[in-house]
Each structure stands twice: as structure tokens, then as C-alpha cells.
């Protein structure tokens, strides 16, 4: 009887993912002025999978959450400052900086983070922000491309992301991007590695439950690039994907590869409606 | 000079006489502990900020000695009573002898 009762309790726990954030109704407001949507209705394409989408912020402890309420307390802003220095620094054979063409970052990059990854007509493919940055560097500045997940790339992405904070993520999944989106969706639901885990195994079926003494989030990337307390650095979406795939004990894809671009497009679209939160702070 | 060092301070521009205000400070610094080794197995030399001070109109507010286990980009927050208008001078002392300094003026009003 006792065993049966325990099984029943376990079944209840499994069927309803409950998570134990300190204050479930806490809302995120940055600097007392930018309201960040961290919980909203799921986009239409997630019908049957999720009703509600939650930013990773909601899964963190009070102390970590509060680091994001003030830019001075947010350690990621140091990297945004460095990105700002890079923005105005001339590099490469053409004698140009980012600012030479794009001017004031606050104006030219507002809203960009909310829409990427995005179909690029000229290139005839879906492009990430990092790819666009590198195209500018190699083709227009005559400079060397940054490593896809390098510190320099992460802080440039951070600078660009901050210009869209508070705007809703709005990634297009139809039109020419549809094929890549389907590919990303298939990857999200495909089990991989020796542990035979798909992204969905953890981030859809088990969010809120614990793994390795931590809460599983929904795997939203609206907060990227994130400052991780564990290594005091910025992490980019592809860097995070690589870590996750590695943890399933699979061979990972390369950051910047078509596979990861497809996955980024799909995962980003799962957060359509949440605010761009980057740069965020996570464990 | 260690690279990428930049002091930051958040202090109110104005305070009432006798008011207690919160000061937040942060300096970006790698804070290399001296206990790590590089790929060849040779030790990476220690390079940290070893002292942080704050003075208000020439009078010391806090003076902190720092040790190698302190994390990168050290952050200090403290409360201070502002008796009069004046300048708050913050200084960070690097192992390599460099001193980084920044000043915030606080008015009474």
C-alpha cells in the first residue's frame, strides 16, 4: 500500500510540472522603467505543446533575479560597455568602425535583436546577428571575422541586444524562412546522444523540475547573450546549444553551422511574445 | 597596466544634509589569483586589485584590503552619511602599482 501511495504522488508530480521559484508573481522592471514580459501566452505554433511561455528569469532565485533590475548591478553591462568601445573602434583595411556606417547604435540597432535570426534576401539564407556582424567585418571593414562564440562577438551581440530591451521577440517563421524553421523544429524534438535526450525532453516536458540540483527552464533564448555567474562571462546562444548537446553525450554541431542557425531560429520563435531581455544574468 | 580596467561608481548627485546614501562601485579587472597555471604548467602571475578606498572631502570613509580569492570585477556597495556637499574620491590600487581613481560630486539639496 505504501508503495502504491508513493507511486501516486510521483505520478501527480510528473504530470504537472510545478516549479519552486521564490516569488512566482515577481515581475522584471529594469532601471525602474523598462518593463520586461517574462511570462505570456505561447505563440500559435506551439499549440498543443505549451500554453504559456516563460523567460529563464522566472526560474532563477531572488538574488539572481534582482541583479537584472538595475544596470549597475547587472555584471553583463560591463561587456556591453566593452562592446560600445568596439563599436567606435576602427579596424581592418578599410579604415572603418561599426559607427562609420551604422552611426548611433541606439538608433540603428533598435529592434534588430527582436527579429533575428531573419531571412536575408541578398544572401538567400537565414542569418543570425553574429553572421551579419562577421559579414560587415570581412566584406566592408576588411577586418578578420570574430570567432563565432568568442568574447568579442558576445559583447558585440550584447551591445546590439540591449538596444531592443523590452521589445517583444518577433521572429518570422513563414515565407522563405519556413524550411529552416521546420529543420530547427525537427532538431528540437529529435532525441540525440548516448542519453537519448531531445531539447523537448528537458525544456518542454520537464521545465520546472530539477536537474543537477538546478531548475530546468523552458530553454528560451530571449535573454541571450547571458552573463553566467558560474564562469563570469557572456554566453551566446550557439555556445549554450553546444553545451546542451554535449550534455546529452552527443557529438555537437559547430557554432555558426546551418544546423545551429536552424535551431536558433526555431528556439527564438518559441519565445515570440516575450520581451528581449538580453543581457540577462543566469546561474 | 592590466587591460580592460574601468572603474564605475553609482552615487546620488544630491542628498539632504545628514542623509545616509547607498554607494555602489565596481571595477572591471580580471583578478588573476596567482594560483592558476597555464597550459605549459607554469604559474600565471598574480594580478589583482589589492586595496580599495573611498574618501569624502579628504576624510576616509572606507579602506579595504583585498585578497587573491576575490572574484573578477570586484563590486563594493556601502552606505555613507553625507554631512555636507563635497567630492567623493574612489581609488583602486593594482598589484602592478597602478592606481585608478574616479570622483563623484555630491550636492546638498
Coordinates of C-alpha atoms in Angstrom, one line a residue:
Chain A
X1 CA 0.0 0.0 0.0
X2 CA 2.7 2.4 0.9
X3 CA 4.5 1.9 -2.4
X4 CA 1.3 2.4 -4.2
X5 CA 0.7 5.7 -2.4
X6 CA 4.2 6.9 -3.2
X7 CA 3.7 6.0 -6.9
X8 CA 0.5 8.0 -6.9
X9 CA 2.4 11.0 -5.5
X10 CA 5.1 10.6 -8.0
X11 CA 2.6 10.5 -10.9
X12 CA 1.0 13.7 -9.7
X13 CA 4.4 15.4 -9.5
X14 CA 5.2 14.3 -13.0
X15 CA 2.0 15.2 -14.7
X16 CA 2.0 18.8 -13.5
X17 CA 5.4 20.5 -13.8
X18 CA 5.5 22.7 -10.8
X19 CA 8.4 24.9 -10.1
X20 CA 9.5 26.5 -6.9
X21 CA 10.7 30.0 -7.8
X22 CA 10.7 32.1 -4.7
X23 CA 8.0 34.5 -5.8
X24 CA 6.1 33.3 -8.8
X25 CA 4.4 36.7 -9.3
X26 CA 7.5 38.8 -9.4
X27 CA 7.8 41.0 -12.4
X28 CA 11.0 42.3 -14.0
X29 CA 11.4 46.0 -14.4
X30 CA 14.9 47.2 -15.5
X31 CA 16.1 50.5 -14.1
X32 CA 12.6 51.3 -12.8
X33 CA 11.5 52.0 -16.4
X34 CA 11.8 49.1 -18.9
X35 CA 9.1 46.6 -18.3
X36 CA 10.1 43.1 -19.4
X37 CA 7.5 40.5 -20.3
X38 CA 8.8 37.3 -18.7
X39 CA 5.5 35.3 -19.0
X40 CA 2.9 35.4 -21.7
X41 CA 0.7 33.2 -23.9
X42 CA 2.5 30.9 -26.2
X43 CA 2.7 31.7 -29.9
X44 CA 0.2 29.9 -32.1
X45 CA 2.7 27.4 -33.5
X46 CA 3.2 26.0 -30.0
X47 CA -0.5 25.0 -29.7
X48 CA -0.7 21.6 -28.0
X49 CA 2.9 21.8 -26.7
X50 CA 2.9 24.8 -24.3
X51 CA 0.1 27.2 -23.2
X52 CA 2.4 29.7 -21.6
X53 CA 6.0 30.7 -22.3
X54 CA 8.3 31.7 -19.5
X55 CA 11.6 33.5 -19.6
X56 CA 14.5 31.8 -17.9
X57 CA 14.5 34.7 -15.5
X58 CA 11.4 33.2 -13.8
X59 CA 13.3 30.0 -12.9
X60 CA 16.1 31.8 -11.0
X61 CA 16.5 32.7 -7.3
X62 CA 15.6 36.1 -5.9
X63 CA 19.2 37.2 -5.7
X64 CA 19.9 36.3 -9.3
X65 CA 16.7 37.9 -10.5
X66 CA 17.4 41.2 -8.7
X67 CA 20.8 41.6 -10.5
X68 CA 18.8 42.4 -13.6
X69 CA 16.7 45.1 -12.1
X70 CA 19.5 47.7 -12.2
X71 CA 22.1 48.1 -14.9
X72 CA 24.7 48.9 -12.4
X73 CA 24.2 45.6 -10.6
X74 CA 24.0 43.6 -13.9
X75 CA 27.5 42.3 -14.4
X76 CA 26.7 41.8 -18.1
X77 CA 26.6 45.6 -18.6
X78 CA 30.4 45.6 -18.3
X79 CA 30.6 43.7 -21.5
X80 CA 28.0 46.0 -23.2
X81 CA 30.4 48.9 -22.3
X82 CA 33.3 47.0 -23.9
X83 CA 31.1 46.4 -27.0
X84 CA 30.4 50.1 -27.1
X85 CA 34.1 50.8 -27.2
X86 CA 34.5 48.3 -30.0
X87 CA 31.6 49.9 -31.9
X88 CA 33.6 53.1 -32.3
X89 CA 37.0 51.5 -32.9
X90 CA 38.3 51.5 -36.5
X91 CA 39.5 48.0 -37.5
X92 CA 40.6 46.4 -40.8
X93 CA 42.0 47.7 -44.1
X94 CA 39.1 50.0 -45.0
X95 CA 39.6 52.3 -42.0
X96 CA 36.0 51.8 -40.8
X97 CA 34.4 51.2 -37.5
X98 CA 30.8 49.9 -36.9
X99 CA 29.9 53.5 -36.3
X100 CA 31.2 54.7 -39.7
X101 CA 28.2 53.2 -41.4
X102 CA 25.7 52.5 -38.6
X103 CA 26.1 55.7 -36.7
X104 CA 24.5 55.8 -33.3
X105 CA 24.0 52.2 -32.1
X106 CA 20.9 53.2 -30.0
X107 CA 19.1 54.3 -33.2
X108 CA 20.5 51.9 -35.9
X109 CA 20.2 48.7 -33.8
X110 CA 16.9 49.4 -32.0
X111 CA 14.6 46.4 -32.7
X112 CA 17.2 44.3 -34.5
X113 CA 17.6 41.7 -31.8
X114 CA 13.8 41.2 -31.7
X115 CA 13.7 39.9 -35.3
X116 CA 16.8 37.8 -35.6
X117 CA 17.5 35.1 -36.9
X118 CA 16.0 36.5 -40.1
X119 CA 15.8 35.7 -43.8
X120 CA 18.3 37.7 -45.7
X121 CA 17.3 38.3 -49.4
X122 CA 20.7 39.2 -50.6
X123 CA 22.4 36.2 -49.1
X124 CA 19.5 33.9 -49.8
X125 CA 19.6 32.3 -46.4
X126 CA 18.6 32.8 -42.8
X127 CA 21.2 34.9 -41.0
X128 CA 22.0 35.4 -37.3
X129 CA 23.2 38.7 -35.8
X130 CA 26.6 37.1 -35.4
X131 CA 26.8 36.2 -39.1
X132 CA 25.8 39.8 -40.0
X133 CA 28.5 41.2 -37.7
X134 CA 31.1 39.0 -39.3
X135 CA 29.9 39.8 -42.8
X136 CA 30.4 43.5 -42.0
X137 CA 33.8 42.8 -40.6
X138 CA 35.1 40.8 -43.5
X139 CA 33.3 42.4 -46.5
X140 CA 33.0 46.0 -45.5
X141 CA 35.7 46.7 -42.9
X142 CA 38.4 44.4 -44.3
X143 CA 38.9 43.0 -40.8
X144 CA 39.2 39.5 -39.6
X145 CA 36.0 37.7 -38.6
X146 CA 35.4 37.2 -34.9
X147 CA 35.2 33.7 -33.6
X148 CA 31.5 32.8 -33.6
X149 CA 31.2 32.4 -29.8
X150 CA 34.3 34.5 -28.9
X151 CA 34.3 37.1 -26.2
X152 CA 34.4 39.9 -28.8
X153 CA 31.5 38.6 -30.7
X154 CA 29.5 38.0 -27.5
X155 CA 30.0 41.6 -26.3
X156 CA 29.0 43.0 -29.7
X157 CA 25.9 40.9 -29.6
X158 CA 25.3 42.1 -26.1
X159 CA 25.5 45.7 -27.2
X160 CA 23.1 45.1 -30.1
X161 CA 20.7 43.2 -27.9
X162 CA 20.5 45.9 -25.2
X163 CA 19.1 48.3 -27.8
X164 CA 16.0 46.2 -28.1
X165 CA 15.3 45.5 -24.5
X166 CA 11.6 45.4 -23.6
X167 CA 10.6 44.9 -27.2
X168 CA 8.6 41.7 -28.0
X169 CA 10.5 38.9 -29.7
X170 CA 9.0 38.7 -33.2
X171 CA 10.9 36.2 -35.3
X172 CA 9.3 35.4 -38.7
X173 CA 8.8 31.7 -39.3
X174 CA 6.9 31.8 -42.6
X175 CA 7.9 32.7 -46.1
X176 CA 11.4 31.9 -47.2
X177 CA 12.5 31.1 -43.6
X178 CA 9.9 28.3 -43.3
X179 CA 12.2 25.4 -44.4
X180 CA 14.9 26.3 -42.0
X181 CA 12.3 26.7 -39.2
X182 CA 11.0 23.2 -39.9
X183 CA 14.5 21.8 -39.8
X184 CA 15.0 23.5 -36.4
X185 CA 11.8 22.1 -35.1
X186 CA 12.8 18.6 -36.1
X187 CA 16.1 19.1 -34.3
X188 CA 14.3 20.3 -31.2
X189 CA 12.2 17.2 -31.0
X190 CA 14.8 14.6 -32.1
X191 CA 16.4 12.6 -29.4
X192 CA 20.2 12.6 -29.6
X193 CA 23.3 11.3 -27.9
X194 CA 24.0 8.4 -25.6
X195 CA 21.4 9.7 -23.2
X196 CA 18.8 9.9 -25.9
X197 CA 17.5 13.3 -24.9
X198 CA 15.9 15.8 -27.2
X199 CA 15.7 19.5 -26.4
X200 CA 12.0 18.9 -25.7
X201 CA 12.8 16.1 -23.2
X202 CA 14.0 18.7 -20.7
X203 CA 12.8 22.1 -21.8
X204 CA 9.2 21.2 -22.8
X205 CA 8.3 18.1 -20.9
X206 CA 10.2 18.8 -17.7
X207 CA 10.7 22.5 -17.2
X208 CA 10.4 23.5 -13.6
X209 CA 11.7 20.1 -12.5
X210 CA 15.2 19.8 -11.2
X211 CA 18.2 18.6 -13.0
X212 CA 21.7 18.5 -11.4
X213 CA 20.3 20.5 -8.5
X214 CA 19.0 23.3 -10.7
X215 CA 15.7 24.2 -12.2
X216 CA 15.1 23.4 -15.8
X217 CA 13.9 26.3 -17.8
X218 CA 11.9 26.3 -21.0
X219 CA 15.1 26.9 -22.9
X220 CA 14.0 30.4 -24.1
X221 CA 16.7 32.5 -25.6
X222 CA 15.1 35.9 -25.3
X223 CA 17.7 36.7 -22.6
X224 CA 20.8 36.0 -24.7
X225 CA 23.6 36.8 -24.5
X226 CA 23.6 35.8 -20.9
X227 CA 26.1 36.5 -18.2
X228 CA 26.7 33.2 -16.4
X229 CA 27.6 33.5 -12.7
X230 CA 29.4 30.2 -12.9
X231 CA 32.2 31.5 -15.3
X232 CA 31.7 35.3 -15.1
X233 CA 31.4 35.5 -18.9
X234 CA 28.9 36.1 -21.6
X235 CA 27.4 33.0 -23.3
X236 CA 25.9 33.2 -26.8
X237 CA 23.0 31.0 -28.0
X238 CA 25.2 28.7 -30.0
X239 CA 27.7 28.3 -27.1
X240 CA 24.7 27.3 -24.9
X241 CA 23.4 24.9 -27.6
X242 CA 26.8 23.3 -27.8
X243 CA 26.9 22.8 -24.0
X244 CA 23.4 21.3 -24.0
X245 CA 24.1 18.9 -26.9
X246 CA 27.3 17.9 -25.2
X247 CA 25.4 17.1 -22.1
X248 CA 23.3 14.6 -24.0
X249 CA 26.6 13.0 -24.8
X250 CA 26.3 13.6 -28.5
X251 CA 28.8 15.0 -31.0
X252 CA 27.8 18.6 -31.1
X253 CA 27.3 20.8 -34.2
X254 CA 29.6 23.7 -34.7
X255 CA 28.6 27.1 -33.6
X256 CA 27.6 29.1 -36.7
X257 CA 26.7 26.0 -38.6
X258 CA 23.5 25.8 -40.6
X259 CA 22.2 23.2 -38.1
X260 CA 22.6 25.6 -35.2
X261 CA 21.2 28.5 -37.2
X262 CA 18.1 26.5 -37.8
X263 CA 17.8 25.5 -34.2
X264 CA 18.3 29.1 -33.1
X265 CA 15.6 30.2 -35.5
X266 CA 13.2 27.7 -34.1
X267 CA 14.1 28.2 -30.4
X268 CA 13.8 32.0 -30.9
X269 CA 10.4 31.6 -32.4
X270 CA 9.2 29.7 -29.3
X271 CA 9.8 32.9 -27.4
X272 CA 7.7 35.1 -29.8
X273 CA 5.9 37.4 -27.4
X274 CA 8.4 37.5 -24.6
X275 CA 10.5 40.7 -24.3
X276 CA 14.0 40.8 -25.4
X277 CA 15.7 40.6 -22.1
X278 CA 19.4 40.4 -23.1
X279 CA 21.7 40.9 -21.5
X280 CA 20.5 38.7 -18.7
X281 CA 22.0 37.0 -15.7
X282 CA 21.8 33.3 -15.1
X283 CA 23.5 30.7 -12.9
Chain B
X1 CA 48.7 48.2 -16.7
X2 CA 46.2 45.3 -16.8
X3 CA 44.0 45.6 -19.8
X4 CA 40.3 46.5 -19.8
X5 CA 40.3 48.1 -16.4
X6 CA 37.5 50.6 -15.9
X7 CA 36.1 51.9 -12.6
X8 CA 32.4 52.6 -12.3
X9 CA 30.6 54.3 -9.5
X10 CA 26.9 54.9 -8.9
X11 CA 26.3 57.6 -6.3
X12 CA 23.4 60.2 -6.0
X13 CA 24.1 63.6 -7.3
X14 CA 22.2 65.2 -4.5
X15 CA 21.5 64.3 -0.8
X16 CA 19.9 66.0 2.2
X17 CA 22.5 67.1 4.9
X18 CA 23.0 64.1 7.2
X19 CA 21.3 61.7 4.8
X20 CA 22.6 58.2 4.5
X21 CA 23.1 57.2 0.9
X22 CA 24.0 54.0 -0.8
X23 CA 27.1 54.0 -3.0
X24 CA 27.8 51.2 -5.5
X25 CA 31.2 50.7 -7.0
X26 CA 32.6 48.2 -9.5
X27 CA 35.9 47.9 -11.3
X28 CA 36.4 45.7 -14.2
X29 CA 39.5 43.7 -13.6
X30 CA 40.5 40.1 -14.3
X31 CA 41.7 39.5 -10.6
X32 CA 44.2 36.7 -11.5
X33 CA 44.7 34.9 -8.2
X34 CA 48.3 33.7 -8.9
X35 CA 47.3 30.2 -8.0
X36 CA 46.4 29.0 -11.5
X37 CA 48.7 27.5 -14.1
X38 CA 48.7 28.0 -17.8
X39 CA 48.9 25.2 -20.4
X40 CA 52.7 24.7 -20.0
X41 CA 52.2 24.2 -16.3
X42 CA 53.9 27.4 -15.3
X43 CA 52.1 29.6 -12.8
X44 CA 50.2 32.6 -14.1
X45 CA 51.4 35.6 -12.1
X46 CA 49.1 37.2 -9.6
X47 CA 47.4 40.4 -10.7
X48 CA 44.7 41.7 -8.5
X49 CA 43.3 45.0 -7.1
X50 CA 44.7 44.8 -3.6
X51 CA 43.2 47.9 -2.0
X52 CA 40.1 50.0 -2.4
X53 CA 39.5 53.3 -0.6
X54 CA 36.9 56.0 -0.5
X55 CA 37.4 59.5 0.8
X56 CA 34.9 62.3 1.3
X57 CA 36.4 65.8 1.4
X58 CA 39.7 64.4 2.5
X59 CA 38.2 62.2 5.2
X60 CA 38.4 58.5 4.9
X61 CA 35.1 56.6 4.5
X62 CA 36.3 53.1 3.9
X63 CA 39.6 51.4 3.3
X64 CA 39.5 47.8 2.2
X65 CA 42.4 45.4 1.8
X66 CA 41.7 42.8 -0.8
X67 CA 42.9 39.2 -1.2
X68 CA 43.5 36.8 -4.1
X69 CA 40.3 34.8 -3.8
X70 CA 38.1 37.8 -4.7
X71 CA 36.3 37.3 -7.9
X72 CA 36.7 39.1 -11.2
X73 CA 35.2 42.6 -11.5
X74 CA 35.0 43.3 -7.7
X75 CA 31.9 45.1 -6.6
X76 CA 31.5 47.0 -3.4
X77 CA 28.4 48.6 -2.0
X78 CA 28.2 50.6 1.2
X79 CA 26.2 53.3 2.9
X80 CA 27.7 56.6 3.8
X81 CA 26.3 59.7 5.7
X82 CA 26.6 62.9 3.7
X83 CA 27.2 65.8 6.2
X84 CA 27.9 68.4 3.6
X85 CA 28.4 69.0 -0.1
X86 CA 31.7 67.7 -1.5
X87 CA 33.7 65.3 -3.6
X88 CA 33.8 61.6 -3.0
X89 CA 37.1 60.1 -4.3
X90 CA 37.4 56.4 -5.0
X91 CA 40.7 54.7 -5.6
X92 CA 41.7 51.2 -6.5
X93 CA 45.3 50.0 -6.2
X94 CA 46.6 47.4 -8.6
X95 CA 49.3 44.9 -7.9
X96 CA 51.3 46.4 -10.7
X97 CA 51.4 49.7 -8.9
X98 CA 48.8 51.5 -11.0
X99 CA 46.2 53.5 -9.1
X100 CA 42.8 54.0 -10.7
X101 CA 40.7 56.8 -9.4
X102 CA 37.3 58.4 -10.0
X103 CA 35.4 61.3 -8.3
X104 CA 31.8 61.9 -7.8
X105 CA 30.4 65.3 -6.5
X106 CA 27.5 65.2 -4.2
X107 CA 25.5 68.4 -3.7
X108 CA 23.2 69.2 -0.7
X109 CA 19.6 69.8 -1.7

